[in-house]
Coordinates of C-alpha atoms in Angstrom, one line a residue:
M1 CA 20.0 -0.9 -1.8
K2 CA 17.4 -2.5 -4.1
K3 CA 14.0 -2.8 -2.5
A4 CA 12.3 -6.2 -2.1
Y5 CA 8.8 -5.2 -3.2
N6 CA 7.8 -3.9 -6.6
E7 CA 7.9 -0.1 -6.1
L8 CA 5.8 0.5 -9.2
W9 CA 3.0 -1.7 -7.9
I10 CA 3.2 0.0 -4.5
T11 CA 2.8 3.4 -6.2
N12 CA -0.1 2.0 -8.2
L13 CA -1.7 0.6 -5.1
N14 CA -1.4 4.0 -3.4
I15 CA -3.0 5.6 -6.5
Q16 CA -5.9 3.1 -6.3
N17 CA -6.4 3.7 -2.6
I18 CA -6.5 7.5 -3.2
S19 CA -8.9 6.9 -6.1
R20 CA -11.2 4.8 -3.9
S21 CA -11.1 7.6 -1.3
W22 CA -12.1 10.1 -3.9
H23 CA -14.8 7.7 -5.1
R24 CA -16.3 7.6 -1.6
K25 CA -16.4 11.4 -1.6
N26 CA -18.1 11.3 -5.0
L27 CA -15.2 13.2 -6.6
I28 CA -14.9 10.6 -9.4
T29 CA -17.4 8.2 -10.9
T30 CA -17.3 4.5 -10.7
K31 CA -16.3 4.3 -14.4
Q32 CA -13.4 6.6 -13.7
L33 CA -12.3 4.5 -10.8
E34 CA -12.4 1.3 -12.9
Q35 CA -10.4 3.0 -15.6
I36 CA -7.8 4.1 -13.0
T37 CA -7.6 0.6 -11.7
I38 CA -6.9 -0.7 -15.2
D39 CA -4.3 2.1 -16.0
F40 CA -2.4 1.6 -12.7
P41 CA -2.4 -2.2 -12.1
E42 CA -0.8 -4.1 -9.3
A43 CA -0.8 -7.8 -8.6
F44 CA 0.1 -8.1 -4.9
Y45 CA -1.5 -10.8 -2.8
K46 CA -3.2 -8.9 0.0
P47 CA -5.4 -11.1 2.2
G48 CA -7.8 -9.7 4.8
I49 CA -6.8 -9.2 8.4
F50 CA -8.1 -12.5 9.7
V51 CA -6.5 -14.5 6.9
K52 CA -3.3 -12.5 7.3
T53 CA -3.2 -13.3 11.0
G54 CA -3.8 -17.0 10.3
L55 CA -1.1 -17.0 7.7
F56 CA 1.3 -15.3 10.1
L57 CA 0.7 -17.8 12.9
F58 CA 0.9 -20.8 10.5
T59 CA 4.2 -19.5 9.1
I60 CA 5.6 -19.0 12.6
L61 CA 4.5 -22.6 13.4
A62 CA 6.0 -24.0 10.2
G63 CA 9.3 -22.1 10.8
S64 CA 9.5 -23.5 14.3
F65 CA 9.0 -27.0 13.0
F66 CA 11.7 -26.4 10.5
S67 CA 14.2 -25.2 13.1
G68 CA 13.2 -28.1 15.4
F69 CA 13.7 -30.6 12.6
I70 CA 17.2 -29.2 11.9
S71 CA 18.0 -29.4 15.6
L72 CA 17.3 -33.1 15.7
F73 CA 20.5 -33.9 13.8
F74 CA 22.6 -32.2 16.5
L75 CA 20.9 -33.4 19.7
E76 CA 24.0 -35.1 21.0
N77 CA 26.3 -32.0 20.5
S78 CA 24.2 -29.1 21.7
T79 CA 27.0 -26.5 22.1
D80 CA 27.0 -22.8 21.2
K81 CA 28.8 -23.5 18.0
I82 CA 26.2 -26.0 16.9
F83 CA 23.5 -23.7 17.9
T84 CA 25.2 -20.9 15.8
V85 CA 25.3 -23.2 12.8
I86 CA 21.7 -24.1 13.2
S87 CA 20.7 -20.4 13.4
I88 CA 22.7 -19.6 10.3
V89 CA 21.1 -22.4 8.3
C90 CA 17.7 -21.2 9.5
A91 CA 18.4 -17.6 8.7
V92 CA 19.6 -18.5 5.1
S93 CA 16.5 -20.7 4.6
Y94 CA 14.1 -18.0 5.9
F95 CA 15.6 -15.3 3.8
F96 CA 15.5 -17.6 0.7
A97 CA 11.8 -18.4 1.4
L98 CA 11.1 -14.7 2.0
E99 CA 12.7 -13.6 -1.3
Y100 CA 11.0 -16.4 -3.2
S101 CA 7.6 -15.6 -1.8
I102 CA 7.9 -12.0 -2.6
K103 CA 9.2 -12.5 -6.2
D104 CA 7.2 -15.5 -7.2
R105 CA 4.1 -15.4 -5.1
K106 CA 3.7 -11.6 -5.1
L107 CA 3.2 -11.3 -1.4
F108 CA 3.0 -7.9 0.1
H109 CA 2.8 -7.8 3.9
S110 CA 0.5 -10.7 3.7
G111 CA 1.4 -12.4 7.0
I112 CA 3.7 -15.0 5.5
D113 CA 6.4 -12.6 4.4
N114 CA 6.2 -10.7 7.7
A115 CA 6.7 -13.9 9.7
L116 CA 9.6 -15.1 7.5
L117 CA 11.2 -11.7 7.9
Y118 CA 10.9 -11.7 11.7
M119 CA 12.2 -15.3 12.0
A120 CA 15.1 -14.5 9.7
E121 CA 16.0 -11.4 11.7
V122 CA 16.0 -13.4 15.0
A123 CA 18.0 -16.3 13.4
T124 CA 20.5 -13.7 12.1
L125 CA 21.0 -12.0 15.5
I126 CA 21.4 -15.2 17.5
P127 CA 24.8 -16.2 16.1
V128 CA 26.0 -12.6 16.6
F129 CA 24.9 -12.6 20.3
L130 CA 26.4 -16.1 20.9
T131 CA 29.7 -15.1 19.3
F132 CA 30.0 -11.7 21.1
E133 CA 29.0 -12.5 24.7
H134 CA 29.5 -10.1 27.6
L135 CA 29.0 -7.0 25.5
K136 CA 27.4 -3.9 27.0
I137 CA 23.7 -3.2 26.4
W138 CA 24.4 -0.3 24.0
Q139 CA 26.7 -2.5 21.9
Y140 CA 23.9 -5.1 21.5
C141 CA 21.5 -2.3 20.6
L142 CA 24.0 -1.1 18.0
I143 CA 24.1 -4.6 16.4
I144 CA 20.3 -4.8 16.4
L145 CA 20.2 -1.3 14.9
V146 CA 22.6 -2.1 12.1
V147 CA 20.9 -5.4 11.2
N148 CA 17.4 -3.9 11.4
S149 CA 18.4 -0.8 9.4
V150 CA 19.4 -3.0 6.5
L151 CA 16.1 -5.0 6.7
L152 CA 14.2 -1.8 7.1
I153 CA 15.6 -0.3 3.9
R154 CA 14.9 -3.4 1.9
Y155 CA 11.6 -4.6 3.3
A156 CA 10.0 -1.4 4.9
D157 CA 8.3 -3.3 7.7
I158 CA 6.7 -1.3 10.5
L159 CA 7.7 -3.7 13.3
I160 CA 11.3 -3.6 12.1
A161 CA 11.1 0.2 12.1
F162 CA 9.7 0.2 15.6
I163 CA 12.5 -2.1 16.9
S164 CA 15.1 0.0 15.1
V165 CA 14.0 3.2 16.8
G166 CA 13.6 1.5 20.1
A167 CA 17.1 0.1 19.9
L168 CA 18.4 3.6 19.0
Y169 CA 16.8 5.1 22.2
V170 CA 18.0 2.3 24.4
M171 CA 21.5 2.6 23.0
F172 CA 21.8 6.3 23.8
A173 CA 20.1 5.9 27.1
N174 CA 22.5 3.2 28.2
I175 CA 25.5 5.3 27.2
I176 CA 24.2 8.3 29.1
I177 CA 23.2 6.4 32.2
A178 CA 26.7 4.9 32.3
S179 CA 28.2 8.4 32.7
P180 CA 27.6 10.1 36.1
Q181 CA 28.0 13.5 34.6
L182 CA 25.4 12.9 31.9
K183 CA 22.9 10.8 33.8
P184 CA 21.0 13.8 35.4
F185 CA 20.4 15.1 31.9
L186 CA 18.9 11.9 30.5
P187 CA 15.4 13.3 30.0
F188 CA 16.8 16.3 28.1
F189 CA 18.9 14.0 25.9
L190 CA 15.9 11.8 25.1
M191 CA 13.9 14.9 24.1
L192 CA 16.8 16.1 22.0
I193 CA 17.2 12.7 20.3
S194 CA 13.4 12.6 19.6
A195 CA 13.5 16.1 18.1
V196 CA 16.4 15.1 15.8
I197 CA 14.6 11.9 14.8
Y198 CA 11.3 13.8 14.2
Y199 CA 13.2 16.4 12.1
F200 CA 14.9 13.8 9.8
N201 CA 11.7 11.7 9.6
K202 CA 9.8 14.7 8.1
V203 CA 11.7 14.1 4.8
N204 CA 9.5 12.4 2.3
Y205 CA 11.1 9.0 1.5
G206 CA 8.3 8.0 -0.8
V207 CA 5.3 5.7 -0.6
Y208 CA 7.4 2.7 0.0
Y209 CA 8.4 3.9 3.5
A210 CA 5.2 5.9 4.4
N211 CA 3.9 3.5 7.1
C212 CA 7.4 3.1 8.6
Q213 CA 7.7 6.9 8.8
T214 CA 4.4 7.1 10.6
V215 CA 5.6 4.6 13.2
I216 CA 8.8 6.5 13.7
K217 CA 6.9 9.7 14.0
I218 CA 4.6 8.4 16.7
F219 CA 7.5 6.8 18.6
S220 CA 9.5 10.0 18.6
L221 CA 6.6 12.2 19.7
V222 CA 5.7 9.9 22.5
V223 CA 9.3 9.7 23.8
F224 CA 9.6 13.4 23.5
Y225 CA 6.6 13.9 25.8
L226 CA 7.7 11.2 28.2
G227 CA 11.1 12.8 28.4
G228 CA 9.5 15.9 29.8
N229 CA 6.7 14.4 31.9
Y230 CA 7.1 15.0 35.6
Y231 CA 5.8 11.6 36.7
V232 CA 8.1 9.6 34.3
V233 CA 11.1 11.6 35.2
R234 CA 10.5 11.5 39.0
E235 CA 9.7 7.8 39.2
G236 CA 12.4 6.9 36.6
N237 CA 15.0 8.8 38.6
A238 CA 14.0 6.9 41.7
L239 CA 14.2 3.6 39.8
L240 CA 17.6 4.3 38.3
S241 CA 19.0 5.5 41.6
D242 CA 17.6 2.4 43.3
L243 CA 15.7 4.4 45.9
R244 CA 13.2 2.0 47.4
T245 CA 11.0 4.6 49.1
P246 CA 7.1 4.6 49.2
I247 CA 7.2 8.0 47.5
A248 CA 9.8 8.9 45.0
P249 CA 12.0 11.9 46.1
Q250 CA 11.7 15.3 44.6
I251 CA 13.8 15.9 41.5
P252 CA 15.9 18.8 40.4
F253 CA 14.3 21.3 38.0
S254 CA 10.8 20.1 39.1
L255 CA 9.2 23.4 38.1
L256 CA 10.6 23.0 34.6
F257 CA 9.1 19.5 34.3
Y258 CA 5.7 20.7 35.6
I259 CA 5.8 23.2 32.8
L260 CA 6.8 20.7 30.2
T261 CA 4.1 18.3 31.3
T262 CA 1.5 21.0 30.6
A263 CA 3.1 22.7 27.7
I264 CA 4.0 19.8 25.4
P265 CA 0.5 18.4 24.9
L266 CA -0.8 21.9 24.2
I267 CA 1.9 22.4 21.7
F268 CA 1.1 19.1 20.0
I269 CA -2.6 20.0 19.8
F270 CA -1.9 23.5 18.5
F271 CA 0.4 22.3 15.7
G272 CA -1.9 19.3 15.0
L273 CA -4.8 21.7 14.4
R274 CA -2.7 24.3 12.5
N275 CA -1.0 21.8 10.2
K276 CA -4.0 19.5 9.9
D277 CA -1.9 16.7 11.4
R278 CA -4.1 14.0 12.7
I279 CA -1.3 12.0 14.4
L280 CA 0.0 15.1 16.2
L281 CA -3.5 16.0 17.4
I282 CA -4.3 12.5 18.7
I283 CA -1.0 12.2 20.5
G284 CA -1.6 15.7 21.9
L285 CA -5.0 14.6 23.3
L286 CA -3.6 11.3 24.7
T287 CA -0.7 13.1 26.4
T288 CA -3.1 15.6 27.8
A289 CA -4.9 12.8 29.6
F290 CA -1.6 11.5 30.9
S291 CA -0.7 15.0 32.1
V292 CA -4.0 15.1 34.1
F293 CA -3.1 11.8 35.6
T294 CA 0.4 13.1 36.5
Y295 CA -1.0 16.1 38.4
C296 CA -3.7 14.0 40.1
Y297 CA -1.1 11.5 41.2
Y298 CA 0.9 14.0 43.2
F299 CA -1.8 16.5 44.1
D300 CA -4.5 14.3 45.7
I301 CA -7.1 17.0 46.0
I302 CA -10.0 15.0 44.5
P303 CA -9.9 11.1 44.3
V304 CA -8.4 9.9 41.0
E305 CA -11.4 7.7 40.2
I306 CA -13.8 10.7 40.4
I307 CA -11.5 12.9 38.2
L308 CA -11.1 10.1 35.6
T309 CA -14.9 9.5 35.5
V310 CA -15.7 13.2 35.2
A311 CA -12.9 13.7 32.6
G312 CA -14.1 10.7 30.6
L313 CA -17.7 12.0 30.6
A314 CA -16.5 15.4 29.6
L315 CA -14.4 14.0 26.7
I316 CA -17.3 12.0 25.5
L317 CA -19.6 15.0 25.5
L318 CA -16.9 17.1 23.9
T319 CA -16.3 14.5 21.2
I320 CA -20.0 14.3 20.3
F321 CA -20.3 18.1 20.1
L322 CA -17.2 18.4 17.9
I323 CA -18.2 15.6 15.6
N324 CA -21.5 17.4 15.0
Y325 CA -20.0 20.9 14.9
L326 CA -17.3 19.9 12.4
K327 CA -19.5 18.1 10.0
T328 CA -19.2 21.3 8.0
P329 CA -15.5 22.3 8.1
K330 CA -14.7 25.2 10.4
F331 CA -11.4 27.1 9.9
G332 CA -10.2 24.3 7.7
V333 CA -10.8 21.7 10.3
S334 CA -13.2 18.8 9.8
D335 CA -14.0 15.5 11.6
E336 CA -13.3 13.6 8.4
K337 CA -10.0 11.9 7.8
D338 CA -7.3 14.3 6.5
D339 CA -6.6 13.5 2.9
S340 CA -4.6 16.7 2.2
Q341 CA -1.5 14.7 1.4
N342 CA -3.5 12.6 -1.0
F343 CA -4.9 15.7 -2.7
A344 CA -1.4 17.1 -2.9
N345 CA -0.6 14.6 -5.6
L346 CA -3.8 15.2 -7.5
E347 CA -2.1 17.0 -10.4
A348 CA 0.5 14.4 -10.8
I349 CA -2.1 11.6 -10.9
I350 CA -4.3 13.3 -13.4
I351 CA -1.4 14.1 -15.7
A352 CA -0.1 10.6 -15.4
H353 CA -3.5 9.2 -16.1
Q354 CA -3.7 11.2 -19.3
F355 CA -0.3 9.9 -20.5
G356 CA -0.8 6.4 -19.2
Q357 CA 2.2 6.5 -16.9
S358 CA 2.6 6.2 -13.2
P359 CA 3.5 9.4 -11.3
A360 CA 7.0 9.5 -9.9
G361 CA 6.0 11.2 -6.6
D362 CA 8.5 13.7 -5.4
Q363 CA 10.7 12.9 -8.4
L364 CA 8.1 14.5 -10.7
H365 CA 9.4 18.0 -11.4
F366 CA 8.4 20.3 -14.2
G367 CA 10.6 23.0 -15.8
G368 CA 14.3 22.9 -15.9
G369 CA 14.9 24.7 -19.2
D370 CA 15.5 28.4 -19.9
F371 CA 12.9 31.1 -20.0
G372 CA 11.5 30.6 -16.5
G373 CA 11.7 26.9 -16.6
G374 CA 9.3 26.6 -19.6
G375 CA 11.8 24.5 -21.5
A376 CA 11.9 26.9 -24.5
G377 CA 15.6 27.6 -24.4
I378 CA 18.5 25.8 -25.9
S379 CA 18.6 23.4 -22.9
Y380 CA 15.7 21.1 -22.2

């Protein structure tokens, strides 16, 4: 499917961002940065966060007025069919405005196009839901997943990515809960689904989907942890079983969930440090805090408020110590932002700069001919 935004400009924008990062590290001069900006141009409209927020709210307001204006013509016949027609008219109008703003106004996640996309998505789903009433939850989730997947491929929006993954989890959870044989194994299924999503999300789909992949990665890691967390499983089991007791009853395999509650954050932290993966490390630290809360909730040895205060103080002191200690990288770990992925494309950018062309990311491959890939054979 053809992508909505100019991929070449997105690649050039990424190159400019990397170059600015290098400039801040004094790896390139200001003159070189200016030359890179000239050689890899882009013309997207990218307002600041406050302007972007204002444009988003204003577009939502304008879209609401538009749908309200259309509804005025059907006040006397407010049936589901009329509402479906209004939604279709609004969806077509929002999509038209979205495509026009991207192509003609060069918008790139500027607030306006985001709002138009969300309104178009809702307006598209409403007629489907009105037409197919009384479906099961997983069937509604499947519809949302299909619609959002199409929008995700074309527009690469992070909220659409978030909703798509959420719909996928809810769909599988609803199917599993409906089966008495599978219901006890819901936590393990969620962990398995998370592992599969994480595995396929590791594939590099290019700069266009980089932010969406980050969202999906965070989502899958968090759900993987929650699927093995003792507190979530025990309280969730009581909720799903409609057990209205002051204390949730004990669950099967409790020892296994105690181990998972402890082990998963440590595994996240270990691989986060080993692979220089900031996201994995941060999620590992946050899940560690939640694991501490889990144990404190069920083993009330020391009041929770005292433990949280002491733990918070210890984390602050540890953070200050590590920031000072890692100013000079130790064992390849630094307190600075990890730009290893940016530096991984250094060669491609330099070569592209010399030839005045944009690098093609993972599509840039050398070799291919005979004589060890040097291109010196009869094939080239």
